[in-house]
Amino acid sequence: MAKRETSGAETPYHHGALREALLAATEALLDEAGLESFTLRECARRAGVSHGAPAHHFGDARGLLTAFAAQSFEQLEARTSDYMARAEQRPYERLVANGLAYLDHALGNPHRFRLMFRSDRLDHADPDLSRAAAAVFHHFETCMREVLEAAGRPHADLGPCTAHAWSLVHGMATLMLDNGMFACRVGDYEAARAMFLDLMRRSRPLFEG
Amino acid sequence: MAKRETSGAETPYHHGALREALLAATEALLDEAGLESFTLRECARRAGVSHGAPAHHFGDARGLLTAFAAQSFEQLEARTSDYMARAEQRPYERLVANGLAYLDHALGNPHRFRLMFRSDRLDHADPDLSRAAAAVFHHFETCMREVLEAAGRPHADLGPCTAHAWSLVHGMATLMLDNGMFACRVGDYEAARAMFLDLMRRSRPLFEG
DNA sequence: GACGATGACTTGACAGTGTCTAGTTTAACT
DNA sequence: AGTTAAACTAGACACTGTCAAGTCATCGTC
């Protein structure tokens, strides 16, 4: 080959922001066709780079997916903060807002949400990922703690109550995504949200005693 | 090639029970290394046939996985019946037994359980799969109906209560499998069962009013 | 300013995959 | 006995992830 392409400034050798470009391509690929049709090579193609380039930034496919999942957890965390800030500032309403953020994140970005819990494709030893995931959990736990304290319930209930609430919202989200059983198809946000709010209303005495 | 192998009865041309052999090989592969390292060709190898043989019985990889998932749902259904038969014959105890069967199935066969909800690898239009999955759900719903009736609660609560209980146990199972968050590692059955029983005890007033 | 060194990226190869097509073997049915 | 259809083999294709080796650009140092 001569030097590069004949024309001038297109496709410089150094991409400059390949890391971000690859993460963006991953997002596009996931949203379009899901994790199963995600391909490292296609990802490189979209970023306009050769198939071997991603290895330099992420090691292998698992590394790229792990980085993307960490980013997704951070987005969830941000959404959670946002919802809680907009909610009525009472403990239970804040908890509900937290759950709603979780649900909306799942239903709004199904493929991204599935990846976040696909332990077989992720490197759970990765510090970024585990930090981001733990942050989401701790946020949730903090909400629950406020609910229990306001209701004067013993601290010993925190673990079980957190497990209960988180299992509930996580189970709902995954069943809605991967099982048609709730008669609430993907995309039917309103029905899903209504169902969640109803369950949270019913569960209230469980947490507030 | 002469006719076949020189020796006599080994590897007859017609396998005789290839369908079952392939399903068994799938089970072995999943249990050993999970869905991600499952391979149609390796599966054929284990069954002692050529790589193209499975297509005749299952069409493609999705078809084989779908058939296996249907079988797994049937196993779950059988386990549920078993647990319920052994339980104390009171509505709530039967409901708890049902949930426990679900949990044990998930924790005892993590890869199989994950596959059952991997909608991207399954053909949900398959009648066997949808029938087997629906059977599990209806079994669950029937349990809940008995609880509500015994407690004299309105029929309108059936939907929400079923959704609640199923989300709870499904969420617990998946979070235990794909997230280390419950500090209850895979294999720590007793802690998981204890946690589930505790949550079901706490939730009792929610369902019995 | 020349110059190593180092990171960013390309290129080609390799083993492996799922699926397709065409061909071969066997059993079953007239 | 001869035909038909099912069960299975064998080879090809396009594609994948990863690896090794090479090329290109930039940056700090003399």
Coordinates of C-alpha atoms in Angstrom, one line a residue, chain A residues 75-196:
Chain A
Q75 CA -26.7 4.9 34.0
L76 CA -29.1 3.0 36.2
E77 CA -27.7 4.7 39.3
A78 CA -28.0 8.1 37.7
R79 CA -31.6 7.4 36.7
T80 CA -32.3 6.3 40.2
S81 CA -31.0 9.5 41.7
D82 CA -33.1 11.4 39.2
Y83 CA -36.3 9.6 39.9
M84 CA -35.8 9.9 43.7
A85 CA -35.1 13.6 43.4
R86 CA -38.4 14.2 41.6
A87 CA -40.4 12.0 43.9
E88 CA -42.3 13.1 46.9
Q89 CA -39.8 13.4 49.7
R90 CA -41.2 10.7 52.0
P91 CA -39.4 7.5 52.6
Y92 CA -41.8 5.1 51.0
E93 CA -42.3 7.3 48.0
R94 CA -38.6 7.4 47.6
L95 CA -38.3 3.7 47.7
V96 CA -41.1 3.3 45.1
A97 CA -39.3 5.8 42.9
N98 CA -36.1 3.8 43.2
G99 CA -38.0 0.6 42.1
L100 CA -39.6 2.5 39.3
A101 CA -36.2 3.7 38.0
Y102 CA -35.1 0.0 38.0
L103 CA -38.1 -1.1 36.1
D104 CA -38.0 1.7 33.5
H105 CA -34.3 1.1 33.0
A106 CA -35.0 -2.6 32.3
L107 CA -38.1 -2.1 30.0
G108 CA -36.5 0.8 28.2
N109 CA -33.2 -0.9 27.5
P110 CA -34.0 -4.6 27.5
H111 CA -30.8 -5.8 25.9
R112 CA -28.6 -3.6 28.1
F113 CA -30.5 -4.7 31.2
R114 CA -30.1 -8.4 30.3
L115 CA -26.3 -7.9 29.7
M116 CA -26.0 -6.4 33.2
F117 CA -26.9 -9.8 34.7
R118 CA -25.3 -12.1 32.1
S119 CA -22.6 -13.4 34.4
D120 CA -21.3 -15.7 31.8
R121 CA -20.3 -12.8 29.5
L122 CA -19.0 -10.5 32.2
D123 CA -15.9 -10.4 34.3
H124 CA -17.2 -10.0 37.8
A125 CA -13.7 -9.5 39.1
D126 CA -13.5 -6.2 37.3
P127 CA -13.4 -3.4 39.8
D128 CA -15.4 -0.9 37.7
L129 CA -18.2 -3.3 37.2
S130 CA -18.4 -4.5 40.8
R131 CA -18.2 -1.0 42.1
A132 CA -21.0 0.2 39.8
A133 CA -23.2 -2.7 40.6
A134 CA -22.6 -2.4 44.4
A135 CA -23.5 1.3 44.2
V136 CA -26.9 0.5 42.8
F137 CA -27.5 -2.1 45.5
H138 CA -26.4 0.3 48.3
H139 CA -28.7 3.0 47.0
F140 CA -31.5 0.6 47.2
E141 CA -30.6 -0.5 50.7
T142 CA -30.3 3.1 51.8
C143 CA -33.9 3.8 50.7
M144 CA -35.1 0.8 52.6
R145 CA -33.2 1.8 55.7
E146 CA -35.0 5.2 55.6
V147 CA -38.3 3.5 55.3
L148 CA -37.6 1.2 58.3
E149 CA -36.3 4.0 60.5
A150 CA -39.2 6.2 59.8
A151 CA -41.5 3.4 60.7
G152 CA -39.6 2.6 63.8
R153 CA -38.8 -0.9 62.8
P154 CA -35.8 -2.9 64.0
H155 CA -32.5 -2.7 62.1
A156 CA -32.5 -6.4 61.9
D157 CA -35.3 -6.3 59.3
L158 CA -33.1 -4.3 56.8
G159 CA -31.5 -7.4 55.2
P160 CA -34.7 -9.3 54.6
C161 CA -36.7 -6.3 53.6
T162 CA -34.1 -5.2 51.1
A163 CA -33.9 -8.7 49.7
H164 CA -37.6 -8.8 49.4
A165 CA -38.1 -5.6 47.6
W166 CA -35.2 -6.1 45.3
S167 CA -36.2 -9.6 44.4
L168 CA -39.7 -8.3 43.7
V169 CA -38.7 -5.6 41.3
H170 CA -35.9 -7.6 39.7
G171 CA -38.2 -10.6 39.3
M172 CA -40.9 -8.5 37.7
A173 CA -38.5 -6.9 35.3
T174 CA -36.9 -10.1 34.2
L175 CA -40.2 -12.0 33.9
M176 CA -41.7 -9.1 31.8
L177 CA -38.7 -9.2 29.5
D178 CA -38.1 -12.9 29.1
N179 CA -41.5 -14.4 29.7
G180 CA -44.7 -13.3 28.2
M181 CA -46.5 -14.6 31.3
F182 CA -47.7 -11.3 32.6
A183 CA -49.7 -10.6 29.5
C184 CA -47.9 -7.4 29.5
R185 CA -45.8 -7.3 26.4
V186 CA -42.6 -5.5 26.1
G187 CA -43.3 -1.9 25.3
D188 CA -46.5 -1.8 27.3
Y189 CA -44.9 0.5 29.9
E190 CA -48.0 1.8 31.4
A191 CA -49.4 -1.6 32.3
A192 CA -46.1 -2.6 33.7
R193 CA -45.7 0.5 35.8
A194 CA -49.3 0.2 37.0
M195 CA -48.7 -3.3 38.1
F196 CA -45.5 -2.4 39.9

